[in-house]
Amino acid sequence: MLKILTTKIELQEWKAKKTDIGFVPTMGNLHQGHLSLVEKSFRHHQNTLISIFVNPTQFNNADDLKNYPRTLTQDLELLELLHKTYSHKELVVFAPLDASEVYPTNFDTQILPGKLATKLCGFYRPGHFSGVCSVVYHLLHLAGAKSAYFGKKDYQQYLIVKKMVEDLSLKTEIVPCELVRDEKGLALSSRNNRLSEDQKISALNLIHALKALEAKLLTDDYLALETLKKKILSEDKQFEYLEILDASNLEAYDQETQNYLIAGAYFVGSVRLIDNIVIKRGTAQHA
Ligand code: AMP
C-alpha cells in the first residue's frame, strides 16, 4: 500500500524514524521517465519518497503554470502498480495540497544559481532556475534523504542542482538518471500529452537534429558541425535554441572537452520541448 502524505508535519513524522531514504522530486503527470527514477531509488534504498508538487516559482509564464497537467489519481495508480514489483520496499508520496506545505510562511529569500543558469534554458526562461533551486532546496530539507534522483532529460537542471548542493553544503547526494524515450525516440515529457498525433511527429525534428549533430561531432570536424547547426537553425524556425557545449560546465567546447552536450529547445505549436544528448569524446558512446 502506498502511503500518501499531504502536510510537512506528516512528512517530518514519517522521516523521523527512517535512516535510508531515496528521494524523487517531480511535478506529477508521471510517465516511465519518472518511474525509472523511482525504480533506481528502490534499488538503492529501503524507503523511497516521491514528491508531486507543481512548483509555482519556477514558471515564468502564467499560462504554462495554469496548463500544467495535474493528474494525481492517475499518478497514484501508476505508482501503486510499480510498487507491486518492489513490495518489500516502502514507497511514500508527498503530495502537498498547498505551497505553504513546501515553503515557509512569508518565504522571501531567493536562491540564485550562478553561471550555469545563464545558458540554454536559463537564458530564455529568466528566473526559472532560481525557482527550481528554491523548491529543491526546501524539498531536500523536508525529505532528509541520502540521495535524490534527477533525470538527465533536464540536464542543465541536474548540473545546477548538483552545484547548489555542493555550494550550500547540503547532505543529499544528487544522482543523475538516464533519459527515457518512447519507441520513436521522443523524450518522454509531461508536455507530450498536450501534443496531437501529428504534432508528436513534428516533435521528432528535435531528436533528429540532435542525432544529426551527434553524427557530425563523431567525425571530429568542428567546422562541419557548426555549419550543420547553423543550417538546421536557419531551416527550422521552431528551435528556441540548439547548442553544443562542454557537458561538465556548459561552456564552449574545445579540443580538451571530454563530454559534449548537444541540447535543444523546440516549439511544437505553443508546447515547448527540450531534449539533449551527452557524448563522450572520441567514442560513439553516450556518456
Ligand atoms: P518533472 O516532473 O518534469 O519536473 O520531472 C521530475 C524529474 O523527472 C526530473 O528529474 C526530470 O529530469 C525527470 N524526468 C522527466 N522526464 C524524464 C525522462 N524522459 N527521462 C528521465 N527522467 C525524466
mmCIF file of C-alpha atoms and ligand atoms in Angstrom:
data_model
loop_
_atom_site.group_PDB
_atom_site.id
_atom_site.type_symbol
_atom_site.label_atom_id
_atom_site.label_comp_id
_atom_site.label_asym_id
_atom_site.label_seq_id
_atom_site.Cartn_x
_atom_site.Cartn_y
_atom_site.Cartn_z
ATOM 1 C CA MET A 1 0.000 0.000 0.000
ATOM 2 C CA LEU A 2 1.185 3.486 -0.844
ATOM 3 C CA LYS A 3 1.413 5.962 1.967
ATOM 4 C CA ILE A 4 0.245 9.430 0.930
ATOM 5 C CA LEU A 5 1.284 12.484 2.907
ATOM 6 C CA THR A 6 -0.031 15.965 2.241
ATOM 7 C CA THR A 7 1.472 18.073 5.028
ATOM 8 C CA LYS A 8 5.021 18.823 6.113
ATOM 9 C CA ILE A 9 4.181 17.712 9.650
ATOM 10 C CA GLU A 10 3.182 14.262 8.382
ATOM 11 C CA LEU A 11 6.393 14.153 6.356
ATOM 12 C CA GLN A 12 8.529 15.144 9.342
ATOM 13 C CA GLU A 13 6.892 12.420 11.446
ATOM 14 C CA TRP A 14 7.440 9.794 8.774
ATOM 15 C CA LYS A 15 11.082 10.596 8.088
ATOM 16 C CA ALA A 16 11.983 10.839 11.805
ATOM 17 C CA LYS A 17 12.005 7.027 12.010
ATOM 18 C CA LYS A 18 13.945 6.451 8.768
ATOM 19 C CA THR A 19 17.660 6.372 8.083
ATOM 20 C CA ASP A 20 17.764 5.301 4.457
ATOM 21 C CA ILE A 21 15.633 7.483 2.173
ATOM 22 C CA GLY A 22 15.892 7.944 -1.585
ATOM 23 C CA PHE A 23 14.018 10.971 -2.881
ATOM 24 C CA VAL A 24 12.453 11.680 -6.288
ATOM 25 C CA PRO A 25 11.100 15.213 -6.736
ATOM 26 C CA THR A 26 8.520 15.599 -9.528
ATOM 27 C CA MET A 27 5.707 17.828 -10.704
ATOM 28 C CA GLY A 28 3.452 14.838 -11.351
ATOM 29 C CA ASN A 29 1.730 13.699 -14.541
ATOM 30 C CA LEU A 30 4.018 10.734 -14.181
ATOM 31 C CA HIS A 31 5.364 8.655 -17.046
ATOM 32 C CA GLN A 32 8.009 5.986 -17.481
ATOM 33 C CA GLY A 33 10.784 8.601 -17.200
ATOM 34 C CA HIS A 34 9.697 9.484 -13.660
ATOM 35 C CA LEU A 35 9.118 5.831 -12.795
ATOM 36 C CA SER A 36 12.673 4.955 -13.852
ATOM 37 C CA LEU A 37 13.911 7.380 -11.176
ATOM 38 C CA VAL A 38 11.673 5.746 -8.572
ATOM 39 C CA GLU A 39 12.950 2.303 -9.591
ATOM 40 C CA LYS A 40 16.536 3.453 -9.239
ATOM 41 C CA SER A 41 15.752 4.671 -5.746
ATOM 42 C CA PHE A 42 14.054 1.340 -4.907
ATOM 43 C CA ARG A 43 17.231 -0.453 -5.920
ATOM 44 C CA HIS A 44 19.383 1.599 -3.533
ATOM 45 C CA HIS A 45 17.165 2.452 -0.563
ATOM 46 C CA GLN A 46 14.736 0.817 1.798
ATOM 47 C CA ASN A 47 12.484 3.899 1.708
ATOM 48 C CA THR A 48 11.595 5.947 -1.339
ATOM 49 C CA LEU A 49 9.865 9.298 -1.140
ATOM 50 C CA ILE A 50 8.401 10.837 -4.280
ATOM 51 C CA SER A 51 7.062 14.379 -4.190
ATOM 52 C CA ILE A 52 4.339 15.547 -6.540
ATOM 53 C CA PHE A 53 4.175 19.319 -6.480
ATOM 54 C CA VAL A 54 3.707 21.793 -9.315
ATOM 55 C CA ASN A 55 6.079 24.496 -8.120
ATOM 56 C CA PRO A 56 4.696 27.945 -8.996
ATOM 57 C CA THR A 57 8.052 29.735 -8.531
ATOM 58 C CA GLN A 58 9.712 28.037 -11.496
ATOM 59 C CA PHE A 59 7.144 29.096 -14.097
ATOM 60 C CA ASN A 60 7.807 32.386 -15.826
ATOM 61 C CA ASN A 61 4.664 32.067 -17.893
ATOM 62 C CA ALA A 62 1.283 32.111 -16.134
ATOM 63 C CA ASP A 63 -0.418 30.081 -18.886
ATOM 64 C CA ASP A 64 2.234 27.386 -18.698
ATOM 65 C CA LEU A 65 1.597 27.053 -14.949
ATOM 66 C CA LYS A 66 -2.171 27.021 -15.458
ATOM 67 C CA ASN A 67 -1.994 24.424 -18.245
ATOM 68 C CA TYR A 68 0.480 22.138 -16.483
ATOM 69 C CA PRO A 69 -1.270 18.740 -16.295
ATOM 70 C CA ARG A 70 -2.365 17.730 -12.795
ATOM 71 C CA THR A 71 -3.301 14.050 -12.698
ATOM 72 C CA LEU A 72 -2.837 12.889 -9.121
ATOM 73 C CA THR A 73 -5.271 9.947 -9.233
ATOM 74 C CA GLN A 74 -3.619 8.517 -12.325
ATOM 75 C CA ASP A 75 -0.144 9.172 -10.853
ATOM 76 C CA LEU A 76 -1.018 7.237 -7.709
ATOM 77 C CA GLU A 77 -2.307 4.318 -9.802
ATOM 78 C CA LEU A 78 0.977 4.167 -11.721
ATOM 79 C CA LEU A 79 2.976 4.239 -8.502
ATOM 80 C CA GLU A 80 0.773 1.503 -6.936
ATOM 81 C CA LEU A 81 1.422 -0.680 -9.941
ATOM 82 C CA LEU A 82 5.175 -0.150 -9.905
ATOM 83 C CA HIS A 83 5.296 -0.705 -6.167
ATOM 84 C CA LYS A 84 3.806 -4.206 -6.601
ATOM 85 C CA THR A 85 7.146 -5.290 -8.090
ATOM 86 C CA TYR A 86 9.022 -3.750 -5.160
ATOM 87 C CA SER A 87 6.549 -4.516 -2.377
ATOM 88 C CA HIS A 88 9.406 -5.263 0.050
ATOM 89 C CA LYS A 89 10.369 -1.571 -0.175
ATOM 90 C CA GLU A 90 8.480 1.348 1.315
ATOM 91 C CA LEU A 91 7.088 3.957 -1.079
ATOM 92 C CA VAL A 92 5.705 7.218 0.227
ATOM 93 C CA VAL A 93 4.150 10.032 -1.807
ATOM 94 C CA PHE A 94 4.366 13.632 -0.632
ATOM 95 C CA ALA A 95 1.603 15.477 -2.468
ATOM 96 C CA PRO A 96 1.149 18.836 -0.737
ATOM 97 C CA LEU A 97 -2.184 20.496 -1.456
ATOM 98 C CA ASP A 98 -0.718 23.922 -0.979
ATOM 99 C CA ALA A 99 2.639 25.708 -1.448
ATOM 100 C CA SER A 100 2.664 26.566 2.264
ATOM 101 C CA GLU A 101 3.462 22.879 2.906
ATOM 102 C CA VAL A 102 6.728 23.305 0.998
ATOM 103 C CA TYR A 103 7.787 26.907 1.568
ATOM 104 C CA PRO A 104 7.951 28.547 4.980
ATOM 105 C CA THR A 105 5.274 31.187 5.699
ATOM 106 C CA ASN A 106 6.266 34.586 4.264
ATOM 107 C CA PHE A 107 9.205 32.981 2.476
ATOM 108 C CA ASP A 108 11.199 35.846 0.973
ATOM 109 C CA THR A 109 14.680 34.516 0.166
ATOM 110 C CA GLN A 110 15.776 33.521 -3.307
ATOM 111 C CA ILE A 111 18.491 31.085 -4.295
ATOM 112 C CA LEU A 112 20.330 32.493 -7.272
ATOM 113 C CA PRO A 113 22.275 29.901 -9.225
ATOM 114 C CA GLY A 114 25.354 31.316 -10.994
ATOM 115 C CA LYS A 115 26.913 30.889 -14.425
ATOM 116 C CA LEU A 116 25.343 27.527 -15.234
ATOM 117 C CA ALA A 117 21.916 29.170 -15.118
ATOM 118 C CA THR A 118 22.813 31.842 -17.668
ATOM 119 C CA LYS A 119 22.971 29.311 -20.526
ATOM 120 C CA LEU A 120 20.420 27.308 -22.544
ATOM 121 C CA CYS A 121 17.003 27.286 -20.827
ATOM 122 C CA GLY A 122 18.240 29.727 -18.179
ATOM 123 C CA PHE A 123 18.879 32.335 -20.851
ATOM 124 C CA TYR A 124 15.381 32.014 -22.311
ATOM 125 C CA ARG A 125 13.487 31.491 -19.053
ATOM 126 C CA PRO A 126 14.727 34.171 -16.644
ATOM 127 C CA GLY A 127 14.168 33.219 -13.011
ATOM 128 C CA HIS A 128 13.296 29.620 -13.868
ATOM 129 C CA PHE A 129 16.335 28.009 -12.263
ATOM 130 C CA SER A 130 16.131 30.260 -9.243
ATOM 131 C CA GLY A 131 12.617 28.859 -8.739
ATOM 132 C CA VAL A 132 13.886 25.319 -9.287
ATOM 133 C CA CYS A 133 16.718 25.792 -6.774
ATOM 134 C CA SER A 134 14.366 27.291 -4.203
ATOM 135 C CA VAL A 135 11.900 24.422 -4.364
ATOM 136 C CA VAL A 136 14.596 21.737 -4.498
ATOM 137 C CA TYR A 137 16.357 23.324 -1.513
ATOM 138 C CA HIS A 138 13.189 23.199 0.573
ATOM 139 C CA LEU A 139 12.211 19.736 -0.600
ATOM 140 C CA LEU A 140 15.697 18.382 0.160
ATOM 141 C CA HIS A 141 15.423 19.748 3.689
ATOM 142 C CA LEU A 142 11.966 18.265 4.131
ATOM 143 C CA ALA A 143 12.968 14.889 2.686
ATOM 144 C CA GLY A 144 16.201 14.410 4.647
ATOM 145 C CA ALA A 145 17.236 11.858 2.028
ATOM 146 C CA LYS A 146 20.597 10.177 1.486
ATOM 147 C CA SER A 147 20.211 10.526 -2.287
ATOM 148 C CA ALA A 148 17.944 12.432 -4.645
ATOM 149 C CA TYR A 149 17.340 11.242 -8.204
ATOM 150 C CA PHE A 150 17.258 13.651 -11.149
ATOM 151 C CA GLY A 151 16.727 12.824 -14.829
ATOM 152 C CA LYS A 152 19.283 13.794 -17.471
ATOM 153 C CA LYS A 153 16.266 14.791 -19.555
ATOM 154 C CA ASP A 154 16.708 18.109 -17.719
ATOM 155 C CA TYR A 155 20.476 18.001 -17.942
ATOM 156 C CA GLN A 156 21.042 21.673 -17.109
ATOM 157 C CA GLN A 157 18.738 21.355 -14.095
ATOM 158 C CA TYR A 158 20.742 18.354 -12.879
ATOM 159 C CA LEU A 159 24.039 20.298 -13.152
ATOM 160 C CA ILE A 160 22.589 23.351 -11.385
ATOM 161 C CA VAL A 161 21.073 21.322 -8.546
ATOM 162 C CA LYS A 162 24.331 19.386 -8.095
ATOM 163 C CA LYS A 163 26.251 22.670 -7.898
ATOM 164 C CA MET A 164 23.769 24.151 -5.422
ATOM 165 C CA VAL A 165 24.113 21.101 -3.182
ATOM 166 C CA GLU A 166 27.921 21.405 -3.274
ATOM 167 C CA ASP A 167 27.942 25.183 -2.769
ATOM 168 C CA LEU A 168 25.461 25.158 0.114
ATOM 169 C CA SER A 169 26.968 22.028 1.723
ATOM 170 C CA LEU A 170 23.702 20.112 1.655
ATOM 171 C CA LYS A 171 23.932 16.483 2.699
ATOM 172 C CA THR A 172 21.969 14.733 -0.045
ATOM 173 C CA GLU A 173 23.821 13.087 -2.926
ATOM 174 C CA ILE A 174 22.430 14.110 -6.342
ATOM 175 C CA VAL A 175 22.195 11.065 -8.609
ATOM 176 C CA PRO A 176 21.770 11.500 -12.385
ATOM 177 C CA CYS A 177 19.425 9.079 -14.208
ATOM 178 C CA GLU A 178 19.232 8.144 -17.886
ATOM 179 C CA LEU A 179 16.809 9.912 -20.196
ATOM 180 C CA VAL A 180 13.855 7.698 -21.171
ATOM 181 C CA ARG A 181 12.384 7.923 -24.704
ATOM 182 C CA ASP A 182 9.403 6.399 -26.466
ATOM 183 C CA GLU A 183 9.874 3.825 -29.234
ATOM 184 C CA LYS A 184 10.233 6.569 -31.860
ATOM 185 C CA GLY A 185 12.906 8.412 -29.883
ATOM 186 C CA LEU A 186 10.753 11.209 -28.460
ATOM 187 C CA ALA A 187 11.951 12.112 -24.965
ATOM 188 C CA LEU A 188 9.134 11.356 -22.528
ATOM 189 C CA SER A 189 7.722 14.525 -21.034
ATOM 190 C CA SER A 190 4.520 15.559 -19.297
ATOM 191 C CA ARG A 191 4.186 18.177 -22.026
ATOM 192 C CA ASN A 192 3.864 15.477 -24.722
ATOM 193 C CA ASN A 193 0.261 14.953 -23.572
ATOM 194 C CA ARG A 194 -0.557 18.350 -24.997
ATOM 195 C CA LEU A 195 0.542 17.276 -28.496
ATOM 196 C CA SER A 196 -1.740 15.854 -31.194
ATOM 197 C CA GLU A 197 -0.557 12.753 -33.057
ATOM 198 C CA ASP A 198 0.660 14.959 -35.936
ATOM 199 C CA GLN A 199 2.456 17.243 -33.528
ATOM 200 C CA LYS A 200 4.198 14.254 -31.957
ATOM 201 C CA ILE A 201 5.680 13.563 -35.380
ATOM 202 C CA SER A 202 6.840 17.193 -35.723
ATOM 203 C CA ALA A 203 8.342 16.930 -32.241
ATOM 204 C CA LEU A 204 10.745 14.293 -33.564
ATOM 205 C CA ASN A 205 12.529 17.066 -35.511
ATOM 206 C CA LEU A 206 14.236 17.893 -32.240
ATOM 207 C CA ILE A 207 15.840 14.488 -31.637
ATOM 208 C CA HIS A 208 16.597 14.148 -35.355
ATOM 209 C CA ALA A 209 18.564 17.413 -35.206
ATOM 210 C CA LEU A 210 20.430 16.294 -32.085
ATOM 211 C CA LYS A 211 21.287 12.976 -33.753
ATOM 212 C CA ALA A 212 22.489 14.672 -36.932
ATOM 213 C CA LEU A 213 24.785 16.883 -34.849
ATOM 214 C CA GLU A 214 25.954 13.861 -32.876
ATOM 215 C CA ALA A 215 26.925 12.082 -36.100
ATOM 216 C CA LYS A 216 28.856 15.143 -37.249
ATOM 217 C CA LEU A 217 30.544 15.558 -33.872
ATOM 218 C CA LEU A 218 31.791 11.994 -34.010
ATOM 219 C CA THR A 219 33.726 12.847 -37.187
ATOM 220 C CA ASP A 220 35.680 15.463 -35.160
ATOM 221 C CA ASP A 221 35.036 18.030 -37.886
ATOM 222 C CA TYR A 222 34.028 21.056 -35.787
ATOM 223 C CA LEU A 223 33.662 23.335 -38.771
ATOM 224 C CA ALA A 224 31.177 20.961 -40.410
ATOM 225 C CA LEU A 225 29.435 20.605 -37.055
ATOM 226 C CA GLU A 226 28.903 24.354 -36.648
ATOM 227 C CA THR A 227 27.852 24.691 -40.294
ATOM 228 C CA LEU A 228 25.251 21.967 -39.844
ATOM 229 C CA LYS A 229 23.944 23.604 -36.684
ATOM 230 C CA LYS A 230 23.508 26.926 -38.483
ATOM 231 C CA LYS A 231 21.784 25.183 -41.403
ATOM 232 C CA ILE A 232 19.289 23.446 -39.115
ATOM 233 C CA LEU A 233 18.550 26.687 -37.264
ATOM 234 C CA SER A 234 18.057 28.644 -40.467
ATOM 235 C CA GLU A 235 15.764 25.990 -41.980
ATOM 236 C CA ASP A 236 13.574 25.303 -38.952
ATOM 237 C CA LYS A 237 12.326 28.309 -37.018
ATOM 238 C CA GLN A 238 10.708 26.167 -34.324
ATOM 239 C CA PHE A 239 14.014 25.929 -32.444
ATOM 240 C CA GLU A 240 14.401 28.253 -29.488
ATOM 241 C CA TYR A 241 17.997 27.098 -29.224
ATOM 242 C CA LEU A 242 20.255 24.326 -30.454
ATOM 243 C CA GLU A 243 23.698 24.232 -28.897
ATOM 244 C CA ILE A 244 26.776 22.120 -28.459
ATOM 245 C CA LEU A 245 28.632 22.774 -25.191
ATOM 246 C CA ASP A 246 31.064 21.215 -22.770
ATOM 247 C CA ALA A 247 28.791 18.947 -20.702
ATOM 248 C CA SER A 248 30.768 19.461 -17.487
ATOM 249 C CA ASN A 249 30.282 23.232 -17.217
ATOM 250 C CA LEU A 250 28.092 24.384 -20.142
ATOM 251 C CA GLU A 251 30.994 26.457 -21.536
ATOM 252 C CA ALA A 252 32.043 26.447 -25.196
ATOM 253 C CA TYR A 253 33.696 23.157 -26.168
ATOM 254 C CA ASP A 254 37.309 22.978 -27.315
ATOM 255 C CA GLN A 255 39.978 20.395 -28.151
ATOM 256 C CA GLU A 256 40.174 19.360 -24.474
ATOM 257 C CA THR A 257 36.460 18.749 -23.959
ATOM 258 C CA GLN A 258 35.773 15.245 -22.628
ATOM 259 C CA ASN A 259 31.962 15.170 -22.700
ATOM 260 C CA TYR A 260 29.821 17.140 -25.103
ATOM 261 C CA LEU A 261 26.261 18.220 -24.506
ATOM 262 C CA ILE A 262 24.073 18.666 -27.575
ATOM 263 C CA ALA A 263 20.900 20.351 -26.347
ATOM 264 C CA GLY A 264 17.838 21.872 -27.944
ATOM 265 C CA ALA A 265 14.567 23.573 -27.099
ATOM 266 C CA TYR A 266 11.874 23.274 -29.728
ATOM 267 C CA PHE A 267 8.364 24.659 -30.067
ATOM 268 C CA VAL A 268 5.572 22.497 -31.418
ATOM 269 C CA GLY A 269 2.641 24.895 -31.524
ATOM 270 C CA SER A 270 2.705 26.512 -28.100
ATOM 271 C CA VAL A 271 4.321 23.495 -26.436
ATOM 272 C CA ARG A 272 7.990 23.945 -25.623
ATOM 273 C CA LEU A 273 10.014 20.729 -25.588
ATOM 274 C CA ILE A 274 13.610 20.151 -24.537
ATOM 275 C CA ASP A 275 15.955 17.274 -25.254
ATOM 276 C CA ASN A 276 19.663 16.535 -25.216
ATOM 277 C CA ILE A 277 22.392 14.001 -25.875
ATOM 278 C CA VAL A 278 25.641 13.746 -23.897
ATOM 279 C CA ILE A 279 28.556 12.203 -25.800
ATOM 280 C CA LYS A 280 31.959 11.056 -24.595
ATOM 281 C CA ARG A 281 34.929 12.341 -26.557
ATOM 282 C CA GLY A 282 36.218 10.110 -29.348
ATOM 283 C CA THR A 283 33.613 7.377 -28.940
ATOM 284 C CA ALA A 284 30.223 6.625 -30.327
ATOM 285 C CA GLN A 285 29.036 6.065 -26.777
ATOM 286 C CA HIS A 286 26.589 8.234 -24.920
ATOM 287 C CA ALA A 287 28.132 9.449 -21.690
HETATM 288 P P1 AMP B 1 9.256 16.922 -13.805
HETATM 289 O O1 AMP B 1 8.078 16.282 -13.183
HETATM 290 O O2 AMP B 1 9.111 17.150 -15.264
HETATM 291 O O3 AMP B 1 9.721 18.133 -13.044
HETATM 292 O O4 AMP B 1 10.436 15.879 -13.699
HETATM 293 C C1 AMP B 1 10.787 15.289 -12.473
HETATM 294 C C2 AMP B 1 12.059 14.506 -12.665
HETATM 295 O O5 AMP B 1 11.855 13.510 -13.659
HETATM 296 C C3 AMP B 1 13.236 15.376 -13.158
HETATM 297 O O6 AMP B 1 14.422 14.967 -12.506
HETATM 298 C C4 AMP B 1 13.273 15.073 -14.629
HETATM 299 O O7 AMP B 1 14.549 15.238 -15.209
HETATM 300 C C5 AMP B 1 12.868 13.599 -14.628
HETATM 301 N N1 AMP B 1 12.376 13.225 -15.954
HETATM 302 C C6 AMP B 1 11.371 13.802 -16.662
HETATM 303 N N2 AMP B 1 11.254 13.224 -17.869
HETATM 304 C C7 AMP B 1 12.213 12.272 -17.936
HETATM 305 C C8 AMP B 1 12.621 11.335 -18.933
HETATM 306 N N3 AMP B 1 12.035 11.273 -20.117
HETATM 307 N N4 AMP B 1 13.654 10.512 -18.643
HETATM 308 C C9 AMP B 1 14.283 10.573 -17.449
HETATM 309 N N5 AMP B 1 13.945 11.426 -16.464
HETATM 310 C C10 AMP B 1 12.926 12.263 -16.706
#
